[in-house]
Amino acid sequence: MSTRRQFIGQSSAVLAGSSLLGTSWLSLAEAASEGTMLKRTIPASGEALPAIGMGTSGSFEITPGSPEYQALKEVLKRFFDGGATLIDTAPTYSNAEDVLGPLLADAKLRPKAFIATKLSGVVGRDKGLAQFQKTLKSLRTDKVELLQVHNLGDWKTQLALARELKQQGKVKYTGITHYLDSAHDQLADVVQETKPDFLQINYSVTNRGAEKRLFPIAKELGIAVLANRNFNDGKLFNQVKDKALPGWAKEVGVSSWAQMFLKFCLSHEAVTSVIPATGKPERQSDNLKAGFGPLLSAAQKQELIQLVG
């Protein structure tokens, strides 16, 4: 199976003669000229959030003190140096929060971070509150920016708790998440009923179901969107293992398939931020580049869909 490292190395070879070299529907010229990353506004507050975030599932589930742990120090340094802030995690991602907390604290990076965590796998208010208190201890903080109800689990009770914590000043925003196409309709119904500040859902070149109901509802109600599974769990790289980037890639500032996949997601106006996970510094640097340069036009997006297959 091909690896992402191979794709980054191969990405300089591009298809020539594409007929889709038109300008993108949204230019990031102002941001690019200032050397800053694209930001999207959180509708609930007007706060600007960098479009490239990061996840911790898998990549932060490692042994403290290991080579992988040392690599995460550089991953985080590059992340913040590149202008990103949002880190998505959960107490049910093994020991990810126990790893993330000390890394941020030791490097004095907590003030720069927009931490998005979750109430996950618990039933009942007391268990939800106990889990949140443990999360704060693990993350070495007294509050988080975003608290999400994970995968609609016990969502009525847990969302009420999240909003209670928001009133107490321990949480800035509340949200609801899922990661499966099969949950889109239920999630759409819940979002329409409860109007959270954020929703998080899977979205990629080959998994575009969120465009049907969730994105229109988010736009209508003023809800920020975090897009997860942007690489479809890595499957997208294998689908393009023998393919070069389209000829217009340079026109939109793209030099790797990872950047192209992330930029595709960001080219939907409903998406506030993408959250790819990585424990590799070089991949972090590569991901961050997707937050600069023009976004994709409708024609470019359609060609990419057909190219990936």
Tab-separated table of C-alpha atoms in Angstrom:
chain	number	residue	atom	x	y	z
A	1	MET	CA	0.000	0.000	0.000
A	2	SER	CA	1.287	3.450	-0.846
A	3	THR	CA	2.043	5.860	1.952
A	4	ARG	CA	1.434	9.533	2.388
A	5	ARG	CA	5.203	10.120	2.432
A	6	GLN	CA	5.356	8.786	-1.126
A	7	PHE	CA	2.544	11.082	-2.212
A	8	ILE	CA	4.285	14.145	-0.800
A	9	GLY	CA	7.395	13.200	-2.707
A	10	GLN	CA	5.506	12.510	-5.919
A	11	SER	CA	3.280	15.566	-5.797
A	12	SER	CA	5.583	17.792	-7.837
A	13	ALA	CA	4.578	15.847	-10.942
A	14	VAL	CA	1.395	17.406	-12.265
A	15	LEU	CA	-0.907	16.811	-15.187
A	16	ALA	CA	-0.462	19.414	-17.887
A	17	GLY	CA	-3.077	21.024	-20.069
A	18	SER	CA	-6.045	21.070	-17.708
A	19	SER	CA	-8.938	23.117	-18.985
A	20	LEU	CA	-9.911	24.178	-15.454
A	21	LEU	CA	-7.462	26.957	-14.703
A	22	GLY	CA	-10.081	29.536	-13.781
A	23	THR	CA	-9.874	31.607	-10.643
A	24	SER	CA	-11.298	30.205	-7.414
A	25	TRP	CA	-14.582	31.442	-5.973
A	26	LEU	CA	-12.805	32.764	-2.888
A	27	SER	CA	-9.390	34.403	-2.937
A	28	LEU	CA	-7.098	34.348	0.080
A	29	ALA	CA	-4.818	37.026	-1.376
A	30	GLU	CA	-5.102	39.270	1.656
A	31	ALA	CA	-4.174	36.508	4.064
A	32	ALA	CA	-1.383	35.279	1.818
A	33	SER	CA	0.108	38.738	1.489
A	34	GLU	CA	0.236	39.010	5.256
A	35	GLY	CA	1.592	35.487	5.653
A	36	THR	CA	-1.369	34.454	7.763
A	37	MET	CA	-3.607	31.425	7.589
A	38	LEU	CA	-7.182	31.527	6.360
A	39	LYS	CA	-9.615	32.083	9.225
A	40	ARG	CA	-13.324	31.452	9.386
A	41	THR	CA	-15.760	33.169	11.719
A	42	ILE	CA	-17.550	31.281	14.483
A	43	PRO	CA	-21.152	32.465	13.961
A	44	ALA	CA	-22.078	32.263	17.652
A	45	SER	CA	-19.521	34.895	18.618
A	46	GLY	CA	-17.821	36.393	15.589
A	47	GLU	CA	-14.473	35.001	16.786
A	48	ALA	CA	-12.066	34.120	13.964
A	49	LEU	CA	-10.752	30.545	13.962
A	50	PRO	CA	-7.822	29.309	11.832
A	51	ALA	CA	-9.043	26.929	9.143
A	52	ILE	CA	-6.447	24.220	9.807
A	53	GLY	CA	-6.749	22.435	13.126
A	54	MET	CA	-5.550	19.027	14.272
A	55	GLY	CA	-6.928	15.880	15.831
A	56	THR	CA	-5.351	13.660	18.491
A	57	SER	CA	-6.978	10.284	17.839
A	58	GLY	CA	-4.179	7.792	17.268
A	59	SER	CA	-1.383	10.341	16.937
A	60	PHE	CA	-1.404	11.316	20.639
A	61	GLU	CA	-2.176	7.841	21.962
A	62	ILE	CA	1.481	7.113	22.596
A	63	THR	CA	3.896	6.412	25.472
A	64	PRO	CA	5.218	9.500	27.301
A	65	GLY	CA	8.973	9.844	26.865
A	66	SER	CA	9.019	7.706	23.709
A	67	PRO	CA	10.448	8.888	20.358
A	68	GLU	CA	6.860	9.497	19.253
A	69	TYR	CA	6.343	11.715	22.284
A	70	GLN	CA	9.427	13.747	21.442
A	71	ALA	CA	8.184	14.139	17.866
A	72	LEU	CA	4.903	15.570	19.151
A	73	LYS	CA	6.799	18.468	20.691
A	74	GLU	CA	7.893	19.516	17.210
A	75	VAL	CA	4.428	18.756	15.797
A	76	LEU	CA	2.910	21.219	18.252
A	77	LYS	CA	5.623	23.830	17.717
A	78	ARG	CA	5.069	23.815	13.965
A	79	PHE	CA	1.310	23.858	14.465
A	80	PHE	CA	1.295	27.046	16.514
A	81	ASP	CA	4.140	28.677	14.591
A	82	GLY	CA	2.057	28.164	11.446
A	83	GLY	CA	-0.847	30.118	12.882
A	84	ALA	CA	-3.109	27.214	13.854
A	85	THR	CA	-4.838	26.917	17.244
A	86	LEU	CA	-7.641	24.299	17.317
A	87	ILE	CA	-6.827	20.872	18.757
A	88	ASP	CA	-9.615	18.295	18.867
A	89	THR	CA	-9.392	15.516	21.445
A	90	ALA	CA	-11.533	13.300	23.702
A	91	PRO	CA	-11.246	11.466	27.024
A	92	THR	CA	-11.991	8.220	25.173
A	93	TYR	CA	-8.984	8.570	22.851
A	94	SER	CA	-6.983	6.291	25.142
A	95	ASN	CA	-4.367	8.506	26.872
A	96	ALA	CA	-4.411	11.340	24.308
A	97	GLU	CA	-5.531	13.980	26.812
A	98	ASP	CA	-2.927	12.826	29.345
A	99	VAL	CA	-0.285	13.298	26.651
A	100	LEU	CA	-1.588	16.571	25.228
A	101	GLY	CA	-1.942	18.344	28.575
A	102	PRO	CA	1.690	18.082	29.723
A	103	LEU	CA	3.014	18.849	26.233
A	104	LEU	CA	1.060	22.103	26.109
A	105	ALA	CA	1.885	22.998	29.705
A	106	ASP	CA	5.616	22.265	29.493
A	107	ALA	CA	5.981	24.346	26.323
A	108	LYS	CA	3.726	27.081	27.738
A	109	LEU	CA	1.453	26.701	24.732
A	110	ARG	CA	-1.889	26.376	26.511
A	111	PRO	CA	-2.720	30.113	26.103
A	112	LYS	CA	-2.397	29.739	22.326
A	113	ALA	CA	-4.579	26.640	22.073
A	114	PHE	CA	-8.262	26.371	21.221
A	115	ILE	CA	-9.007	23.020	22.875
A	116	ALA	CA	-12.034	21.094	21.659
A	117	THR	CA	-12.811	18.046	23.788
A	118	LYS	CA	-15.862	15.888	24.384
A	119	LEU	CA	-18.297	14.259	26.749
A	120	SER	CA	-17.820	10.745	25.460
A	121	GLY	CA	-19.246	7.334	26.235
A	122	VAL	CA	-20.970	8.382	29.455
A	123	VAL	CA	-24.609	8.231	30.525
A	124	GLY	CA	-26.070	10.545	33.113
A	125	ARG	CA	-25.152	13.992	34.376
A	126	ASP	CA	-22.951	12.826	37.251
A	127	LYS	CA	-20.784	10.629	35.058
A	128	GLY	CA	-20.550	13.354	32.455
A	129	LEU	CA	-19.442	15.893	35.046
A	130	ALA	CA	-16.904	13.480	36.542
A	131	GLN	CA	-15.475	12.838	33.101
A	132	PHE	CA	-15.191	16.559	32.380
A	133	GLN	CA	-13.418	17.185	35.669
A	134	LYS	CA	-10.922	14.435	34.855
A	135	THR	CA	-10.435	15.982	31.401
A	136	LEU	CA	-9.539	19.333	32.949
A	137	LYS	CA	-6.999	17.614	35.187
A	138	SER	CA	-5.507	15.670	32.269
A	139	LEU	CA	-5.274	18.774	30.109
A	140	ARG	CA	-3.864	20.809	33.014
A	141	THR	CA	-6.363	23.584	32.543
A	142	ASP	CA	-9.396	25.043	34.307
A	143	LYS	CA	-11.542	25.484	31.195
A	144	VAL	CA	-11.797	24.504	27.538
A	145	GLU	CA	-12.857	26.403	24.473
A	146	LEU	CA	-15.251	23.777	23.079
A	147	LEU	CA	-17.080	20.884	24.760
A	148	GLN	CA	-18.831	18.507	22.365
A	149	VAL	CA	-21.260	15.643	22.893
A	150	HIS	CA	-19.474	12.766	21.171
A	151	ASN	CA	-21.353	10.698	18.601
A	152	LEU	CA	-24.754	11.776	19.970
A	153	GLY	CA	-24.199	9.662	23.099
A	154	ASP	CA	-26.875	10.457	25.729
A	155	TRP	CA	-27.061	13.765	23.894
A	156	LYS	CA	-29.968	15.374	25.733
A	157	THR	CA	-28.365	15.005	29.160
A	158	GLN	CA	-24.806	15.692	28.036
A	159	LEU	CA	-25.659	18.746	25.930
A	160	ALA	CA	-27.580	20.187	28.872
A	161	LEU	CA	-24.498	19.614	31.037
A	162	ALA	CA	-22.228	21.232	28.452
A	163	ARG	CA	-24.462	24.292	28.393
A	164	GLU	CA	-24.480	24.411	32.173
A	165	LEU	CA	-20.685	24.381	32.157
A	166	LYS	CA	-20.745	27.132	29.554
A	167	GLN	CA	-22.829	29.287	31.887
A	168	GLN	CA	-20.261	28.642	34.612
A	169	GLY	CA	-17.454	29.887	32.354
A	170	LYS	CA	-15.711	26.506	32.168
A	171	VAL	CA	-16.654	26.076	28.512
A	172	LYS	CA	-16.765	28.743	25.820
A	173	TYR	CA	-18.719	26.860	23.138
A	174	THR	CA	-20.814	23.685	22.961
A	175	GLY	CA	-21.182	21.217	20.133
A	176	ILE	CA	-22.334	17.829	18.864
A	177	THR	CA	-20.295	15.326	16.845
A	178	HIS	CA	-20.409	12.191	14.745
A	179	TYR	CA	-18.181	10.517	12.192
A	180	LEU	CA	-20.431	8.179	10.179
A	181	ASP	CA	-22.581	8.787	7.111
A	182	SER	CA	-25.304	6.646	8.683
A	183	ALA	CA	-25.722	9.197	11.496
A	184	HIS	CA	-26.140	12.268	9.290
A	185	ASP	CA	-29.919	12.406	9.325
A	186	GLN	CA	-30.186	11.922	13.084
A	187	LEU	CA	-27.446	14.472	13.645
A	188	ALA	CA	-29.208	16.936	11.359
A	189	ASP	CA	-32.436	16.518	13.347
A	190	VAL	CA	-30.630	17.081	16.652
A	191	VAL	CA	-28.718	20.092	15.363
A	192	GLN	CA	-31.909	21.638	14.044
A	193	GLU	CA	-33.617	21.068	17.383
A	194	THR	CA	-30.828	22.187	19.706
A	195	LYS	CA	-28.814	24.751	17.679
A	196	PRO	CA	-25.364	24.100	19.215
A	197	ASP	CA	-22.460	26.459	18.604
A	198	PHE	CA	-20.538	23.764	16.695
A	199	LEU	CA	-21.175	20.522	14.889
A	200	GLN	CA	-18.452	18.087	13.891
A	201	ILE	CA	-18.920	15.566	11.084
A	202	ASN	CA	-16.974	13.503	8.558
A	203	TYR	CA	-16.292	15.158	5.202
A	204	SER	CA	-13.888	14.387	2.385
A	205	VAL	CA	-13.611	14.199	-1.400
A	206	THR	CA	-15.248	10.767	-1.399
A	207	ASN	CA	-17.600	11.221	1.580
A	208	ARG	CA	-19.720	14.245	0.820
A	209	GLY	CA	-22.966	13.274	2.539
A	210	ALA	CA	-22.756	16.261	4.900
A	211	GLU	CA	-23.532	18.509	1.932
A	212	LYS	CA	-27.110	17.205	1.759
A	213	ARG	CA	-28.623	18.359	5.051
A	214	LEU	CA	-25.976	19.165	7.630
A	215	PHE	CA	-24.123	21.952	5.848
A	216	PRO	CA	-27.294	23.787	4.744
A	217	ILE	CA	-28.679	23.581	8.287
A	218	ALA	CA	-25.410	24.834	9.761
A	219	LYS	CA	-25.385	27.773	7.378
A	220	GLU	CA	-29.029	28.597	8.042
A	221	LEU	CA	-28.729	28.429	11.829
A	222	GLY	CA	-25.277	29.972	12.160
A	223	ILE	CA	-23.383	26.916	13.412
A	224	ALA	CA	-19.635	26.413	13.033
A	225	VAL	CA	-18.530	23.146	11.391
A	226	LEU	CA	-15.490	21.003	12.142
A	227	ALA	CA	-14.781	18.449	9.408
A	228	ASN	CA	-13.195	15.161	10.488
A	229	ARG	CA	-11.893	12.140	8.524
A	230	ASN	CA	-10.615	14.477	5.804
A	231	PHE	CA	-8.418	11.716	4.357
A	232	ASN	CA	-11.127	9.053	4.809
A	233	ASP	CA	-8.913	7.241	7.309
A	234	GLY	CA	-6.006	7.331	4.848
A	235	LYS	CA	-7.886	5.560	2.067
A	236	LEU	CA	-7.746	8.622	-0.198
A	237	PHE	CA	-3.975	8.353	-0.538
A	238	ASN	CA	-4.244	4.815	-1.826
A	239	GLN	CA	-6.887	5.912	-4.339
A	240	VAL	CA	-4.467	8.369	-5.926
A	241	LYS	CA	-1.284	6.332	-5.589
A	242	ASP	CA	-0.733	6.257	-9.365
A	243	LYS	CA	-2.145	9.696	-10.101
A	244	ALA	CA	-0.495	13.083	-10.363
A	245	LEU	CA	-1.988	16.266	-9.034
A	246	PRO	CA	-4.181	18.127	-11.533
A	247	GLY	CA	-2.483	20.749	-13.673
A	248	TRP	CA	-4.133	23.604	-11.801
A	249	ALA	CA	-2.698	22.537	-8.427
A	250	LYS	CA	-0.073	25.278	-8.493
A	251	GLU	CA	-2.782	27.827	-9.256
A	252	VAL	CA	-4.271	27.143	-5.826
A	253	GLY	CA	-0.942	26.799	-4.021
A	254	VAL	CA	-1.112	23.013	-3.628
A	255	SER	CA	1.994	20.805	-3.759
A	256	SER	CA	0.734	17.551	-2.194
A	257	TRP	CA	-2.343	15.360	-2.170
A	258	ALA	CA	-2.820	15.986	1.554
A	259	GLN	CA	-3.065	19.721	0.915
A	260	MET	CA	-5.474	19.089	-1.957
A	261	PHE	CA	-7.763	16.925	0.164
A	262	LEU	CA	-7.826	19.475	2.986
A	263	LYS	CA	-8.351	22.387	0.619
A	264	PHE	CA	-11.274	20.542	-0.959
A	265	CYS	CA	-12.964	20.426	2.446
A	266	LEU	CA	-12.232	24.083	3.174
A	267	SER	CA	-13.639	25.074	-0.202
A	268	HIS	CA	-17.134	24.428	1.126
A	269	GLU	CA	-18.289	27.654	2.733
A	270	ALA	CA	-19.965	25.811	5.623
A	271	VAL	CA	-16.697	24.306	6.871
A	272	THR	CA	-15.026	26.334	9.595
A	273	SER	CA	-11.986	24.139	10.220
A	274	VAL	CA	-10.509	20.759	9.288
A	275	ILE	CA	-8.831	18.586	11.918
A	276	PRO	CA	-6.358	16.089	10.406
A	277	ALA	CA	-4.364	14.080	12.930
A	278	THR	CA	-0.629	13.512	12.679
A	279	GLY	CA	2.328	12.679	14.869
A	280	LYS	CA	4.881	13.530	12.178
A	281	PRO	CA	6.394	17.040	12.089
A	282	GLU	CA	6.860	17.006	8.306
A	283	ARG	CA	3.222	16.056	7.791
A	284	GLN	CA	2.131	18.810	10.125
A	285	SER	CA	4.017	21.342	8.012
A	286	ASP	CA	2.445	19.894	4.882
A	287	ASN	CA	-1.093	20.022	6.297
A	288	LEU	CA	-0.719	23.639	7.363
A	289	LYS	CA	0.001	24.742	3.799
A	290	ALA	CA	-3.621	23.963	2.880
A	291	GLY	CA	-4.637	27.035	4.865
A	292	PHE	CA	-2.938	29.391	2.418
A	293	GLY	CA	-3.640	30.370	-1.185
A	294	PRO	CA	-6.909	30.325	-3.148
A	295	LEU	CA	-9.600	27.760	-2.504
A	296	LEU	CA	-11.031	25.496	-5.192
A	297	SER	CA	-13.638	26.615	-7.706
A	298	ALA	CA	-16.742	24.496	-8.306
A	299	ALA	CA	-15.217	23.215	-11.546
A	300	GLN	CA	-11.950	22.301	-9.835
A	301	LYS	CA	-13.798	20.477	-7.070
A	302	GLN	CA	-15.776	18.484	-9.623
A	303	GLU	CA	-12.654	17.529	-11.547
A	304	LEU	CA	-11.008	16.405	-8.315
A	305	ILE	CA	-14.002	14.235	-7.433
A	306	GLN	CA	-13.783	12.535	-10.816
A	307	LEU	CA	-9.999	12.163	-10.598
A	308	VAL	CA	-10.038	10.530	-7.167
A	309	GLY	CA	-12.882	8.220	-8.206
